[in-house]
N, CA, C and O atoms as a MOPAC input file, in Angstrom:
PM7 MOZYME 1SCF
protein

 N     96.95100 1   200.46900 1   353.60200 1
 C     96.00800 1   200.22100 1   352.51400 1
 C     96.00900 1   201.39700 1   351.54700 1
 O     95.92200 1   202.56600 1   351.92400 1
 N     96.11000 1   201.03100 1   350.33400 1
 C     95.81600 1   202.33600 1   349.33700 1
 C     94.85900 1   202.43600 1   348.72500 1
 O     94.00600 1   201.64000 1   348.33200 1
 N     95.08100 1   203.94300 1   348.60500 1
 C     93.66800 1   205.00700 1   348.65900 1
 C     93.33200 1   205.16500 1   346.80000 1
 O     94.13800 1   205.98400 1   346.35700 1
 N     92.72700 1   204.81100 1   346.06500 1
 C     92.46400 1   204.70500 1   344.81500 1
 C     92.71500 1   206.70600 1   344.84500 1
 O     92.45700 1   207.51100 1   345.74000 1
 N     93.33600 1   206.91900 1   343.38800 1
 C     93.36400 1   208.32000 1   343.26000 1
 C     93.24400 1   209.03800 1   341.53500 1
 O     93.79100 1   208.70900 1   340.48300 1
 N     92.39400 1   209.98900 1   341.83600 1
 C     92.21400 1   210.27700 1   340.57600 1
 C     93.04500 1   211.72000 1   340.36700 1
 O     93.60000 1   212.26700 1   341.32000 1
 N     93.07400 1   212.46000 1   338.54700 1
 C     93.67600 1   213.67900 1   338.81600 1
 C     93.15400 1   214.75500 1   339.75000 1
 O     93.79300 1   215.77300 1   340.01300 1
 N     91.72900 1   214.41200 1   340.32500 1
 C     91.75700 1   215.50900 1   341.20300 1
 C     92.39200 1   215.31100 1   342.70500 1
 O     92.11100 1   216.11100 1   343.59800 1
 N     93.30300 1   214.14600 1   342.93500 1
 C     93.61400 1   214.01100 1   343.80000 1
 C     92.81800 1   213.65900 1   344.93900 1
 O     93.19400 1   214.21000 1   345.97400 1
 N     91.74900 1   212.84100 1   345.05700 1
 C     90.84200 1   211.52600 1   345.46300 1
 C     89.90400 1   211.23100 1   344.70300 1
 O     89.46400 1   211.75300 1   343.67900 1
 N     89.61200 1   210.28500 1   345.33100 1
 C     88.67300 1   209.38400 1   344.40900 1
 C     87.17200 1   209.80600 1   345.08600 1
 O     86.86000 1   209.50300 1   346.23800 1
 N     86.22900 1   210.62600 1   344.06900 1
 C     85.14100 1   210.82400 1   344.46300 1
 C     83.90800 1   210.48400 1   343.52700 1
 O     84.11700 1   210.12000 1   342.36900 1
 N     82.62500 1   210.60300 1   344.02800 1
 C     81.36600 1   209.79600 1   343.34800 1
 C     81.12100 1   210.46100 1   342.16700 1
 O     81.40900 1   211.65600 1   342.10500 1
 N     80.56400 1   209.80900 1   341.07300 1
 C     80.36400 1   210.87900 1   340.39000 1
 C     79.13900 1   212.13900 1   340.51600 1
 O     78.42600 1   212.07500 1   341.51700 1
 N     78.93400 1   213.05100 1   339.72100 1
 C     77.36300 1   213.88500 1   340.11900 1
 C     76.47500 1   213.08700 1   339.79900 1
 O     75.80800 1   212.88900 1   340.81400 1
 N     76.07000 1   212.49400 1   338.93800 1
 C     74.82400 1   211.45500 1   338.67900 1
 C     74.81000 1   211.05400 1   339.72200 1
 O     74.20000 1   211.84200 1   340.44500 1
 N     75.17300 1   210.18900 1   340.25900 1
 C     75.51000 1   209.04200 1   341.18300 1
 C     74.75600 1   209.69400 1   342.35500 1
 O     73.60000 1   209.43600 1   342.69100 1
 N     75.80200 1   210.80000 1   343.06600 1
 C     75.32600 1   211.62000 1   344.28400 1
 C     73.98100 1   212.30200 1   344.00000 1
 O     73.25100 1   212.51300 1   344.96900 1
 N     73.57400 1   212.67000 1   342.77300 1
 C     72.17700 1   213.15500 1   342.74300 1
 C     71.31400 1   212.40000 1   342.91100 1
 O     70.26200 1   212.92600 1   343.27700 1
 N     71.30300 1   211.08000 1   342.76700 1
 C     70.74400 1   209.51600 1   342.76500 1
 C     70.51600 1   209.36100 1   343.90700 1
 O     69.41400 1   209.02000 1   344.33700 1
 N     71.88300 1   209.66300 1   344.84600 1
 C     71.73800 1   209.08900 1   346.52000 1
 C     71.02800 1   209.97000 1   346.75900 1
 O     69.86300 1   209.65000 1   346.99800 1
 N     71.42900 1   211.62500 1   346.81000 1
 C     70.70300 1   212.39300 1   347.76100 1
 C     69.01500 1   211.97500 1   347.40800 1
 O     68.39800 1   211.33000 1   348.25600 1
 N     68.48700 1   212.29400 1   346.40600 1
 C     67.11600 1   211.80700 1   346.08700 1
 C     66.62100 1   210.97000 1   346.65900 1
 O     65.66900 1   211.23000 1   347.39500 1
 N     67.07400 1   209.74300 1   346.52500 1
 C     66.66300 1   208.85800 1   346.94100 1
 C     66.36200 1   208.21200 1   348.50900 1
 O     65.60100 1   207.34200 1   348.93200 1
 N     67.75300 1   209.45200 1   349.36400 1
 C     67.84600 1   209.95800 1   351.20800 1
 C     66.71500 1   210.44400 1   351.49800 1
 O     66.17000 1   210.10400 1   352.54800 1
 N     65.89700 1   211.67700 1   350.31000 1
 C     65.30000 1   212.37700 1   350.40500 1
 C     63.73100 1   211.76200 1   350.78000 1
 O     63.13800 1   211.83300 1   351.85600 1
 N     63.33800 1   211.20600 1   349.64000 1
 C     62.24600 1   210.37800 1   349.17400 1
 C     62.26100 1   208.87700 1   350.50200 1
 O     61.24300 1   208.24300 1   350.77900 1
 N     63.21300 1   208.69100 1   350.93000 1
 C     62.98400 1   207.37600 1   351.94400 1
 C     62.71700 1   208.15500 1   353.36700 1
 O     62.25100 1   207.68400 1   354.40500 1
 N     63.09400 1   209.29800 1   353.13100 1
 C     62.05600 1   210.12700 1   354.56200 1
 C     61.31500 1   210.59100 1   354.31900 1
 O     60.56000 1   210.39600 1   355.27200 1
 N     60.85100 1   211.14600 1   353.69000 1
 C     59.31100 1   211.92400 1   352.99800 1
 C     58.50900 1   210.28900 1   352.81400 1
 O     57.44600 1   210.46100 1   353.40900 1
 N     58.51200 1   209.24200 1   352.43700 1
 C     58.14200 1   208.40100 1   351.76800 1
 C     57.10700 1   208.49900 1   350.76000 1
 O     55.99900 1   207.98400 1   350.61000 1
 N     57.85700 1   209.36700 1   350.08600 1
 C     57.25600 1   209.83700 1   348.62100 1
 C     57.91100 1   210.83500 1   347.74500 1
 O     58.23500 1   211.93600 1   348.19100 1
 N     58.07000 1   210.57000 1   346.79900 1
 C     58.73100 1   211.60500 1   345.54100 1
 C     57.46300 1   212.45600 1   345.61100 1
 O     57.84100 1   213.62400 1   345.70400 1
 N     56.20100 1   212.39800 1   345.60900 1
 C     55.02100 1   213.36800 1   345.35000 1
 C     54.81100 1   214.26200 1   346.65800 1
 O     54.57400 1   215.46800 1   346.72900 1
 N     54.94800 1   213.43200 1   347.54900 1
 C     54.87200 1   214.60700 1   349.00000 1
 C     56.24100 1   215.29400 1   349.47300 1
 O     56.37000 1   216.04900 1   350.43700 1
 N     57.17100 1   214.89400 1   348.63600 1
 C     58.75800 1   215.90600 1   348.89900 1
 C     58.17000 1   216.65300 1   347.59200 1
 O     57.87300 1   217.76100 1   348.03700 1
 N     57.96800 1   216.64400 1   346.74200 1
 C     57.81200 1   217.37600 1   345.33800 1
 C     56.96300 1   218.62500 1   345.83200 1
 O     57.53700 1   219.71300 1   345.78400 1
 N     55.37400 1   218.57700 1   346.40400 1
 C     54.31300 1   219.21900 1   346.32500 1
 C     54.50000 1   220.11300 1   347.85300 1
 O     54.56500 1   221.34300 1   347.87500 1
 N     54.57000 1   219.23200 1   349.11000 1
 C     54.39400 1   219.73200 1   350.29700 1
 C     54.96600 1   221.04600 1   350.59300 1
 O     54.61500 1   221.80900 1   351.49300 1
 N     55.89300 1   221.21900 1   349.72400 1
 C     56.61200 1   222.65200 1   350.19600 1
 C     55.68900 1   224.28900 1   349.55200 1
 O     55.54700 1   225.42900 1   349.99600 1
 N     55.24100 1   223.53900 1   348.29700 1
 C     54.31500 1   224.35700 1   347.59900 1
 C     52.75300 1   225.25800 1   348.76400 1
 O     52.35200 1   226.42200 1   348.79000 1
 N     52.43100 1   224.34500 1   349.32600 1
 C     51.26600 1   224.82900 1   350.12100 1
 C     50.17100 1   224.29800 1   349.21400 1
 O     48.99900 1   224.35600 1   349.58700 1
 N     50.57000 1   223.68200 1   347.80400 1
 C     49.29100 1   223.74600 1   346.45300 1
 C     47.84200 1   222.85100 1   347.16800 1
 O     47.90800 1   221.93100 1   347.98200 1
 N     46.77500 1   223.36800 1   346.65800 1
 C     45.54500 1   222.43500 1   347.19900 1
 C     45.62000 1   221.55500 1   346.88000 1
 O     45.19200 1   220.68200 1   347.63600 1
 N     46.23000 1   221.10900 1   345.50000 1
 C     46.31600 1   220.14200 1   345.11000 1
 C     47.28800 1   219.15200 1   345.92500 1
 O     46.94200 1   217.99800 1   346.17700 1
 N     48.51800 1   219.68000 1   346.31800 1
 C     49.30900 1   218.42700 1   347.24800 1
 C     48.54000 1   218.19900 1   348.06200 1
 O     48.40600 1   216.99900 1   348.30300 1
 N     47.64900 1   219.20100 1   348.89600 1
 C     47.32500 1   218.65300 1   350.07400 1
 C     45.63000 1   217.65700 1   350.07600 1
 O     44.96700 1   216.94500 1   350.83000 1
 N     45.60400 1   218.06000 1   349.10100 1
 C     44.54800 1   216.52100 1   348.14300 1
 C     45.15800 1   215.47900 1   348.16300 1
 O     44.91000 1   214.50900 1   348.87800 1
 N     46.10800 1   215.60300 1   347.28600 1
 C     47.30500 1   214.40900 1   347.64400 1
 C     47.40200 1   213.44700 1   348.60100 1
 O     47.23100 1   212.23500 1   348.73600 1
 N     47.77800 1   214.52600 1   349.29400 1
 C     48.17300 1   213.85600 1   350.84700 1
 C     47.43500 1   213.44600 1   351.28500 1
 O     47.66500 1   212.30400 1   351.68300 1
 N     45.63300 1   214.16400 1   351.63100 1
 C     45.27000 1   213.33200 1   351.87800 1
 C     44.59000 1   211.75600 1   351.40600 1
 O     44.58200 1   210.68800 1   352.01900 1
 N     44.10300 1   212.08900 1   350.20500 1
 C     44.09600 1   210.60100 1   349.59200 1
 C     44.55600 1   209.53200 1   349.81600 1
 O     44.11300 1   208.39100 1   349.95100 1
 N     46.07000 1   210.28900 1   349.86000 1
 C     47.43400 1   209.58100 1   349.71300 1
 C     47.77700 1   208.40600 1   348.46200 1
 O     48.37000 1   207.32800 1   348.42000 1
 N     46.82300 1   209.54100 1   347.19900 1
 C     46.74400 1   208.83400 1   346.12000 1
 C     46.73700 1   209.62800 1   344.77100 1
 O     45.64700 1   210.07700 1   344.41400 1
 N     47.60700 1   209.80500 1   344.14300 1
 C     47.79700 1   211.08200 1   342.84900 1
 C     47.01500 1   210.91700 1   342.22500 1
 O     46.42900 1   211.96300 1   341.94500 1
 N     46.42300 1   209.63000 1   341.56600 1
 C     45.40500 1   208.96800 1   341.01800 1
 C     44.14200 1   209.43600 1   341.38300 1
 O     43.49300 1   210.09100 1   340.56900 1
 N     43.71100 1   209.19400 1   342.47700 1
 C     42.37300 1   209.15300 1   343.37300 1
 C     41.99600 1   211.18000 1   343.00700 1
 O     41.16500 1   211.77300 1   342.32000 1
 N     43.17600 1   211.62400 1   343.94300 1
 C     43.45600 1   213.30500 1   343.51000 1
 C     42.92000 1   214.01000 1   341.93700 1
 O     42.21800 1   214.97200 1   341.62500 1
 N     43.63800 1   213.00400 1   341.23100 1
 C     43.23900 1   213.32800 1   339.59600 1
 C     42.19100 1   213.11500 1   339.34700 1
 O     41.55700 1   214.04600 1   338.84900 1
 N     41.76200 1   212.30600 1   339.48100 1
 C     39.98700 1   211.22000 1   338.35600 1
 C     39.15400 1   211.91700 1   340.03700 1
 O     38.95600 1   213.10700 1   339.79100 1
 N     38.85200 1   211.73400 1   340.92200 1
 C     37.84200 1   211.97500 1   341.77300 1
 C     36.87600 1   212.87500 1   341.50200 1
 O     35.74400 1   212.45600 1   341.26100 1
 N     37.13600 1   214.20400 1   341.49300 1
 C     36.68000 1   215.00800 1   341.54900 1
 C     36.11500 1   215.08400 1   339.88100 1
 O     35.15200 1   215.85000 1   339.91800 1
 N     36.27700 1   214.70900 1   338.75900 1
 C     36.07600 1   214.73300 1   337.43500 1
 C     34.55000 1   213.53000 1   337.31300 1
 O     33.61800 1   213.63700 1   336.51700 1
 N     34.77800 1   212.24800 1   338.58400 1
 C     33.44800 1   211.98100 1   338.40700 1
 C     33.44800 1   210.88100 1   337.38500 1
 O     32.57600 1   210.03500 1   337.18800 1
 N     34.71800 1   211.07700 1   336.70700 1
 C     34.72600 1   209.87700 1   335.19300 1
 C     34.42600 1   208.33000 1   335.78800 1
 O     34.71900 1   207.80000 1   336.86000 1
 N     33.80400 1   207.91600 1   334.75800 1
 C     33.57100 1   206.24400 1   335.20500 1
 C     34.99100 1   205.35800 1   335.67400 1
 O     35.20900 1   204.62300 1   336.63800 1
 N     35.73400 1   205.74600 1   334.65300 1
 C     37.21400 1   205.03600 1   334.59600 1
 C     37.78300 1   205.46600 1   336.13500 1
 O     38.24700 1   204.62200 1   336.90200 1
 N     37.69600 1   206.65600 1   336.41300 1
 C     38.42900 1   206.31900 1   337.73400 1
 C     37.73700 1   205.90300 1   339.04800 1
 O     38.24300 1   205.66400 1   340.14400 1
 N     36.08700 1   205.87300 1   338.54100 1
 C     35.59900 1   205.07200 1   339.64800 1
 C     36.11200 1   203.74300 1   339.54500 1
 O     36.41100 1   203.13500 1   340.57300 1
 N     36.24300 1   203.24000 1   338.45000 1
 C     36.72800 1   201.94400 1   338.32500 1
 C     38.11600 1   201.61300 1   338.43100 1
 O     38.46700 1   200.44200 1   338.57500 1
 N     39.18000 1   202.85100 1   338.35000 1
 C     40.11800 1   202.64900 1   338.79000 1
 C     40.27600 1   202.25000 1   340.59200 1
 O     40.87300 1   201.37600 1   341.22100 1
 N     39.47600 1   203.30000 1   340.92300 1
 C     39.10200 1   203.22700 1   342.49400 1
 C     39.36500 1   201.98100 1   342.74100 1
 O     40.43300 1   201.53800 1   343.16400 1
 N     38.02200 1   201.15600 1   342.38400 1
 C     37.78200 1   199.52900 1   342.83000 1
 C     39.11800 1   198.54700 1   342.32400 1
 O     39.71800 1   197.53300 1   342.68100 1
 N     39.13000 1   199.00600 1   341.84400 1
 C     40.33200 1   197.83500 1   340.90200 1
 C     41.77400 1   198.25900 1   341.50700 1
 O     42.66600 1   197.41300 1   341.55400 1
 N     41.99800 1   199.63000 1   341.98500 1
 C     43.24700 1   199.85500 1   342.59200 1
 C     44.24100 1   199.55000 1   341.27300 1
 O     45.43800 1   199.38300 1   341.50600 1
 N     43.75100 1   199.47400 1   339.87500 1
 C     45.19800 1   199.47000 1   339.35500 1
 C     44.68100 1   200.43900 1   337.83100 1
 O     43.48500 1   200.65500 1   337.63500 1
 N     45.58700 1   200.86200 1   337.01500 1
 C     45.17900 1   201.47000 1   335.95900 1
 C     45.25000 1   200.36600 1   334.62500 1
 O     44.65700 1   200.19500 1   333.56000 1
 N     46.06600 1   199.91200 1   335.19000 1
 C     46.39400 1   198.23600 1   334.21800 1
 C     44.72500 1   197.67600 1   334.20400 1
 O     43.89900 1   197.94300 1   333.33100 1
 N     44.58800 1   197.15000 1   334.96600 1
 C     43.09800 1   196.59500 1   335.79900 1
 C     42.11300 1   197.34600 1   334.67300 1
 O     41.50500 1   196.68100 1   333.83500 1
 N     42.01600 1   198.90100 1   334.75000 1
 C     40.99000 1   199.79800 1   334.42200 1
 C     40.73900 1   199.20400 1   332.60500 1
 O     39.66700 1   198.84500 1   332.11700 1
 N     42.13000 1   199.26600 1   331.89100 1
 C     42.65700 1   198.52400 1   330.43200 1
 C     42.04300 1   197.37700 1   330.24100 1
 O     42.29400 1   196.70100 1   329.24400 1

């Protein structure tokens, strides 16, 4: 069977591509772009995050605003609109 070949002498992924996979390896074990992003930080804020387990909830909570009580209930920001 033949081996597709380029001038570098094989055929390999491009960098986009592989930055795409690894990310995406990354994020399907963390199961989250926000808790691979923050957790390494130690920030109070990730670990707000985390526990929430809501960036949203993290943001508007503590501010008290009506809108994100109502985001709360409604679970959507669309919803809140």
């Amino acid at each position: 069977m033949e081996t597709l070949r380029t001038s570098g002498g094989s055929c390999s992924t491009p960098p986009e591509e592989r930055r795409r996979r690894t990310e995406a390896a990354h994020w399907q074990q963390t199961g989250s772009r926000l808790t691979a992003d923050w957790q390494p930080t130690g920030s109070r804020l990730a670990a707000h995050w985390q526990q929430t387990g809501s960036r949203l909830t993290a943001d508007w909570q503590p501010t008290g605003s009506p809108l994100a009580a109502h985001w709360q209930q409604t679970g959507s920001p669309l919803a809140a609109d």
